[in-house]
Each structure stands twice: as C-alpha cells, then as structure tokens.
Amino acid sequence: MKILDISMTIEPGMTVYKDKPEKQPLFERTRSIDSGVEEHKITLDSHVGTHIDAPAHMIKGGTDIDRLDLARFFGKCRVLNMITLHKISRMDLEVRNIQKGERILVKTKNSDDKKWNPEFVQFTKDAAQKEITLIGTDGLGIEMNNPNHEVHTTLLEKGIPVLEGLRLSDVNPGEYFLCAIPLKLKGIDGSPVRAILLPLEDAQFLFG
Ligand SMILES: [Zn+2]
C-alpha cells in the first residue's frame, strides 16, 4: 500500500508563518539515552507546520480543536491542481465542480516553497463561501493581512476547519482517502497534524 505523507517535518529552523522566531518549535532533551532513557519536552505553536485551524482560532466562542468532529479529517478528498494560479477565487472552484460536503485540498506552487514566501497563493473571500467539509491548502495560511481575516472567518463561522501547510509537490491531482487527525488539545485553537493520503483503491481495500 502506498501512503503519501503530505506533512511538513517539524524541526527547529523550519519554515514558519511570517518567519516569526516565536513560532519556531523547541525540542529540549529532558533525559538522555546515556542515562538509560531518552525523552524530550517539545514546545509547539498551535499553527506550526501542517496544521488545522479550529473555529476558536478566529471566532470568539468558536469550537476548540478537541471538540471538532473527527469525520471532517478522515475520508474521501479531492486534490485540485491550481499550480498556475496566483490567487484562488470562487470561480476557480466553480469550474472544478466542487460539490457540497467535499473535502478539498488545493495544490498550488506553494508546495515548492523552501522558505517563507510572503507572496504565497491565497484564497479570496468568495472562494470561502462553498459549503464543503474541509478545505486544505499548501500555504502556511489561507490568507494574509486581510481585514478581519475574512477568508478564515467566513469558513470558520460555518464550522469548516482549515488544513494549512500541506506538502503536495509529489501528489498527482485526483481523488484520495485523507487522514489528518488533530491532537486532542483541550480548549486550544488549532493543532499540528500528520496528514496522509491513500490512493482510493487502497482505501477501498481497507474500508470496503
Ligand atoms: Zn493556522
């Protein structure tokens, strides 16, 4: 079975949103294998690497990451090829015939970025108005510096989580089975995830 890992590696010095030093992960060795046991304390921003934004990220009183329905992150999805686009609008989704309830992962040139790129491909507010189950992007955000974070809030107000920071360079557009389960962090606004795709034939073999 071929499992496609579409996650960023979490490590000190990795690419983080706006290159902010406070968003860098911190790994501290608390016990050494030389003493018999290796252990670390890991400090992570809730939006580091490949991660999910819960409604609580932008909506006061919005659902926290530990209370989201896991079915949003586990099931059939479609990877859309948008590598030639500089911005993603509702029309770009319309022409791809997005259906209500779909999980959509958008592959853009962001997947090839090796460092923070302030010119990353973002979504327009009208693109956020589709009634889907999950939206995924290979940018470290879905928008930047918009008034009132209008793309995030439009999605999150409808309870649609946003999966950001995907790595899709090696993924051919098409249908897959997605698994991108967040950590169960009580009362927190987001969580890093290990996101994987399974080709549908393999998923059907597993799940019938
Ligand atoms: Zn985020």
mmCIF file of C-alpha atoms and ligand atoms in Angstrom:
data_model
loop_
_atom_site.group_PDB
_atom_site.id
_atom_site.type_symbol
_atom_site.label_atom_id
_atom_site.label_comp_id
_atom_site.label_asym_id
_atom_site.label_seq_id
_atom_site.Cartn_x
_atom_site.Cartn_y
_atom_site.Cartn_z
ATOM 1 C CA MET A 1 0.000 0.000 0.000
ATOM 2 C CA LYS A 2 1.282 3.428 -0.926
ATOM 3 C CA ILE A 3 0.858 6.022 1.814
ATOM 4 C CA LEU A 4 1.579 9.587 0.690
ATOM 5 C CA ASP A 5 2.882 11.765 3.504
ATOM 6 C CA ILE A 6 1.735 15.342 2.826
ATOM 7 C CA SER A 7 3.047 16.838 6.077
ATOM 8 C CA MET A 8 5.900 19.218 6.814
ATOM 9 C CA THR A 9 8.716 17.925 9.004
ATOM 10 C CA ILE A 10 8.610 19.692 12.381
ATOM 11 C CA GLU A 11 12.114 20.706 13.404
ATOM 12 C CA PRO A 12 13.926 23.765 14.754
ATOM 13 C CA GLY A 13 14.755 26.131 11.885
ATOM 14 C CA MET A 14 11.787 25.044 9.778
ATOM 15 C CA THR A 15 9.708 27.480 7.730
ATOM 16 C CA VAL A 16 7.146 29.234 9.940
ATOM 17 C CA TYR A 17 4.460 31.842 9.278
ATOM 18 C CA LYS A 18 5.987 35.272 8.574
ATOM 19 C CA ASP A 19 9.338 33.870 9.758
ATOM 20 C CA LYS A 20 8.377 34.776 13.339
ATOM 21 C CA PRO A 21 11.018 33.387 15.735
ATOM 22 C CA GLU A 22 8.380 32.783 18.434
ATOM 23 C CA LYS A 23 6.678 30.294 16.123
ATOM 24 C CA GLN A 24 9.750 28.064 15.929
ATOM 25 C CA PRO A 25 9.451 24.651 17.586
ATOM 26 C CA LEU A 26 11.635 23.945 20.583
ATOM 27 C CA PHE A 27 12.958 20.478 21.425
ATOM 28 C CA GLU A 28 14.626 20.122 24.817
ATOM 29 C CA ARG A 29 16.205 16.877 25.929
ATOM 30 C CA THR A 30 14.969 16.085 29.422
ATOM 31 C CA ARG A 31 16.605 12.686 29.732
ATOM 32 C CA SER A 32 19.487 11.259 27.760
ATOM 33 C CA ILE A 33 19.841 7.736 26.403
ATOM 34 C CA ASP A 34 23.249 7.696 28.115
ATOM 35 C CA SER A 35 21.314 7.635 31.395
ATOM 36 C CA GLY A 36 19.150 4.791 30.076
ATOM 37 C CA VAL A 37 16.108 6.697 28.737
ATOM 38 C CA GLU A 38 15.735 9.323 26.010
ATOM 39 C CA GLU A 39 12.949 11.905 26.475
ATOM 40 C CA HIS A 40 12.194 15.407 25.228
ATOM 41 C CA LYS A 41 9.995 18.305 26.096
ATOM 42 C CA ILE A 42 8.549 19.680 22.867
ATOM 43 C CA THR A 43 7.170 23.222 22.592
ATOM 44 C CA LEU A 44 4.985 23.842 19.553
ATOM 45 C CA ASP A 45 2.959 26.760 18.264
ATOM 46 C CA SER A 46 -0.601 25.537 17.650
ATOM 47 C CA HIS A 47 -0.166 26.572 13.980
ATOM 48 C CA VAL A 48 3.255 25.076 13.290
ATOM 49 C CA GLY A 49 3.866 23.088 10.087
ATOM 50 C CA THR A 50 0.934 21.172 8.644
ATOM 51 C CA HIS A 51 -1.929 22.017 10.978
ATOM 52 C CA ILE A 52 -5.641 22.556 11.419
ATOM 53 C CA ASP A 53 -7.308 25.837 12.343
ATOM 54 C CA ALA A 54 -10.367 25.252 14.542
ATOM 55 C CA PRO A 55 -13.187 27.840 14.654
ATOM 56 C CA ALA A 56 -11.793 29.081 18.012
ATOM 57 C CA HIS A 57 -8.777 30.439 16.083
ATOM 58 C CA MET A 58 -10.747 33.395 14.715
ATOM 59 C CA ILE A 59 -14.249 33.197 16.236
ATOM 60 C CA LYS A 60 -14.923 34.205 19.830
ATOM 61 C CA GLY A 61 -16.582 31.224 21.491
ATOM 62 C CA GLY A 62 -15.882 29.058 18.409
ATOM 63 C CA THR A 63 -15.326 25.315 18.701
ATOM 64 C CA ASP A 64 -11.940 24.271 20.075
ATOM 65 C CA ILE A 65 -9.748 21.711 18.337
ATOM 66 C CA ASP A 66 -10.574 18.897 20.821
ATOM 67 C CA ARG A 67 -14.293 19.204 20.122
ATOM 68 C CA LEU A 68 -14.252 19.052 16.325
ATOM 69 C CA ASP A 69 -15.939 16.120 14.606
ATOM 70 C CA LEU A 70 -13.073 13.840 13.534
ATOM 71 C CA ALA A 71 -15.072 12.753 10.474
ATOM 72 C CA ARG A 72 -14.082 16.089 8.932
ATOM 73 C CA PHE A 73 -10.470 14.921 8.721
ATOM 74 C CA PHE A 74 -10.943 11.284 7.752
ATOM 75 C CA GLY A 75 -12.453 10.289 4.418
ATOM 76 C CA LYS A 76 -12.539 10.854 0.703
ATOM 77 C CA CYS A 77 -10.983 14.053 -0.602
ATOM 78 C CA ARG A 78 -10.059 15.677 -3.891
ATOM 79 C CA VAL A 79 -6.658 17.207 -4.658
ATOM 80 C CA LEU A 80 -7.144 20.051 -7.145
ATOM 81 C CA ASN A 81 -4.437 21.251 -9.479
ATOM 82 C CA MET A 82 -4.105 25.037 -9.168
ATOM 83 C CA ILE A 83 -0.358 25.358 -9.706
ATOM 84 C CA THR A 84 -0.684 28.107 -12.320
ATOM 85 C CA LEU A 85 -2.845 30.401 -10.159
ATOM 86 C CA HIS A 86 -1.708 33.393 -8.089
ATOM 87 C CA LYS A 87 -4.972 33.696 -6.151
ATOM 88 C CA ILE A 88 -7.869 31.295 -5.706
ATOM 89 C CA SER A 89 -11.369 32.659 -6.221
ATOM 90 C CA ARG A 90 -14.820 31.129 -6.111
ATOM 91 C CA MET A 91 -14.760 30.821 -9.909
ATOM 92 C CA ASP A 92 -11.625 28.656 -9.719
ATOM 93 C CA LEU A 93 -13.583 26.285 -7.502
ATOM 94 C CA GLU A 94 -16.805 26.512 -9.570
ATOM 95 C CA VAL A 95 -15.052 25.409 -12.761
ATOM 96 C CA ARG A 96 -13.830 22.347 -10.905
ATOM 97 C CA ASN A 97 -17.387 21.456 -10.000
ATOM 98 C CA ILE A 98 -16.973 21.345 -6.210
ATOM 99 C CA GLN A 99 -19.902 19.585 -4.571
ATOM 100 C CA LYS A 100 -21.444 20.322 -1.198
ATOM 101 C CA GLY A 101 -19.749 18.305 1.540
ATOM 102 C CA GLU A 102 -16.492 17.601 -0.309
ATOM 103 C CA ARG A 103 -13.052 17.679 1.275
ATOM 104 C CA ILE A 104 -10.869 19.804 -0.978
ATOM 105 C CA LEU A 105 -7.070 20.051 -0.951
ATOM 106 C CA VAL A 106 -5.655 22.730 -3.215
ATOM 107 C CA LYS A 107 -2.260 22.141 -4.802
ATOM 108 C CA THR A 108 -0.530 25.390 -5.782
ATOM 109 C CA LYS A 109 3.050 26.495 -6.311
ATOM 110 C CA ASN A 110 3.192 26.992 -2.518
ATOM 111 C CA SER A 111 4.139 23.316 -2.213
ATOM 112 C CA ASP A 112 7.509 24.085 -3.791
ATOM 113 C CA ASP A 113 8.407 26.900 -1.377
ATOM 114 C CA LYS A 114 11.514 26.038 0.582
ATOM 115 C CA LYS A 115 11.357 29.135 2.783
ATOM 116 C CA TRP A 116 8.784 31.694 3.961
ATOM 117 C CA ASN A 117 7.203 33.306 0.913
ATOM 118 C CA PRO A 118 5.150 36.458 1.610
ATOM 119 C CA GLU A 119 3.760 36.149 -1.937
ATOM 120 C CA PHE A 120 2.178 32.760 -1.256
ATOM 121 C CA VAL A 121 -1.013 31.800 -3.109
ATOM 122 C CA GLN A 122 -4.059 32.786 -1.056
ATOM 123 C CA PHE A 123 -7.830 32.465 -1.253
ATOM 124 C CA THR A 124 -10.309 35.251 -1.888
ATOM 125 C CA LYS A 125 -13.321 35.746 0.365
ATOM 126 C CA ASP A 126 -15.783 34.499 -2.253
ATOM 127 C CA ALA A 127 -13.858 31.214 -2.503
ATOM 128 C CA ALA A 128 -14.650 30.629 1.166
ATOM 129 C CA GLN A 129 -18.381 30.603 0.566
ATOM 130 C CA LYS A 130 -18.683 26.998 -0.651
ATOM 131 C CA GLU A 131 -20.411 24.547 1.704
ATOM 132 C CA ILE A 132 -17.670 21.962 1.999
ATOM 133 C CA THR A 133 -16.476 19.668 4.792
ATOM 134 C CA LEU A 134 -12.808 20.662 4.830
ATOM 135 C CA ILE A 135 -10.537 22.990 2.900
ATOM 136 C CA GLY A 136 -6.820 22.263 2.666
ATOM 137 C CA THR A 137 -4.036 24.394 1.237
ATOM 138 C CA ASP A 138 -0.298 24.104 0.749
ATOM 139 C CA GLY A 139 0.222 27.668 2.014
ATOM 140 C CA LEU A 140 1.141 28.279 5.647
ATOM 141 C CA GLY A 141 -2.073 30.297 5.724
ATOM 142 C CA ILE A 142 -5.158 30.590 3.566
ATOM 143 C CA GLU A 143 -4.898 34.395 3.517
ATOM 144 C CA MET A 144 -2.638 37.103 4.917
ATOM 145 C CA ASN A 145 -3.279 40.655 6.133
ATOM 146 C CA ASN A 146 -6.942 40.769 5.045
ATOM 147 C CA PRO A 147 -9.326 42.986 7.021
ATOM 148 C CA ASN A 148 -10.908 40.880 9.812
ATOM 149 C CA HIS A 149 -9.292 37.733 8.391
ATOM 150 C CA GLU A 150 -12.330 37.462 6.131
ATOM 151 C CA VAL A 151 -11.415 34.168 4.447
ATOM 152 C CA HIS A 152 -10.779 32.397 7.756
ATOM 153 C CA THR A 153 -13.852 33.847 9.438
ATOM 154 C CA THR A 154 -16.146 33.006 6.510
ATOM 155 C CA LEU A 155 -15.031 29.361 6.677
ATOM 156 C CA LEU A 156 -14.746 29.022 10.442
ATOM 157 C CA GLU A 157 -18.138 30.634 11.115
ATOM 158 C CA LYS A 158 -19.648 27.808 9.088
ATOM 159 C CA GLY A 159 -17.647 25.280 11.119
ATOM 160 C CA ILE A 160 -15.361 24.399 8.198
ATOM 161 C CA PRO A 161 -11.862 23.731 9.574
ATOM 162 C CA VAL A 162 -8.846 24.863 7.548
ATOM 163 C CA LEU A 163 -5.943 22.485 6.940
ATOM 164 C CA GLU A 164 -2.826 24.556 6.227
ATOM 165 C CA GLY A 165 0.803 23.879 5.369
ATOM 166 C CA LEU A 166 0.269 20.779 3.209
ATOM 167 C CA ARG A 167 3.123 19.482 1.063
ATOM 168 C CA LEU A 168 1.604 18.374 -2.238
ATOM 169 C CA SER A 169 4.528 18.572 -4.705
ATOM 170 C CA ASP A 170 4.639 14.804 -5.114
ATOM 171 C CA VAL A 171 0.873 14.282 -5.259
ATOM 172 C CA ASN A 172 -0.969 13.959 -8.552
ATOM 173 C CA PRO A 173 -4.316 15.758 -8.564
ATOM 174 C CA GLY A 174 -7.271 13.397 -8.147
ATOM 175 C CA GLU A 175 -9.279 11.552 -5.523
ATOM 176 C CA TYR A 176 -7.743 10.092 -2.373
ATOM 177 C CA PHE A 177 -8.586 8.985 1.138
ATOM 178 C CA LEU A 178 -7.367 11.603 3.617
ATOM 179 C CA CYS A 179 -6.393 11.162 7.247
ATOM 180 C CA ALA A 180 -5.324 14.347 9.097
ATOM 181 C CA ILE A 181 -6.392 13.982 12.726
ATOM 182 C CA PRO A 182 -5.535 16.832 15.134
ATOM 183 C CA LEU A 183 -4.159 16.252 18.625
ATOM 184 C CA LYS A 184 -6.714 16.297 21.447
ATOM 185 C CA LEU A 185 -5.596 19.601 22.964
ATOM 186 C CA LYS A 186 -8.265 20.833 25.350
ATOM 187 C CA GLY A 187 -9.518 24.355 24.693
ATOM 188 C CA ILE A 188 -6.920 25.094 22.001
ATOM 189 C CA ASP A 189 -7.446 26.911 18.680
ATOM 190 C CA GLY A 190 -5.507 24.579 16.371
ATOM 191 C CA SER A 191 -3.171 21.623 16.205
ATOM 192 C CA PRO A 192 -0.352 20.223 14.102
ATOM 193 C CA VAL A 193 -1.361 17.059 12.244
ATOM 194 C CA ARG A 194 0.330 14.230 10.404
ATOM 195 C CA ALA A 195 -1.575 14.367 7.137
ATOM 196 C CA ILE A 196 -1.569 11.373 4.807
ATOM 197 C CA LEU A 197 -3.307 10.359 1.611
ATOM 198 C CA LEU A 198 -4.139 6.858 0.462
ATOM 199 C CA PRO A 199 -4.937 6.095 -3.161
ATOM 200 C CA LEU A 200 -8.661 5.281 -3.321
ATOM 201 C CA GLU A 201 -8.061 1.677 -4.490
ATOM 202 C CA ASP A 202 -6.078 1.009 -1.316
ATOM 203 C CA ALA A 203 -8.640 2.755 0.875
ATOM 204 C CA GLN A 204 -11.449 0.698 -0.646
ATOM 205 C CA PHE A 205 -9.445 -2.434 0.042
ATOM 206 C CA LEU A 206 -9.110 -1.394 3.699
ATOM 207 C CA PHE A 207 -12.512 0.079 4.384
ATOM 208 C CA GLY A 208 -14.701 -1.653 1.788
HETATM 209 ZN ZN ZN B 1 -3.429 28.286 11.142
#
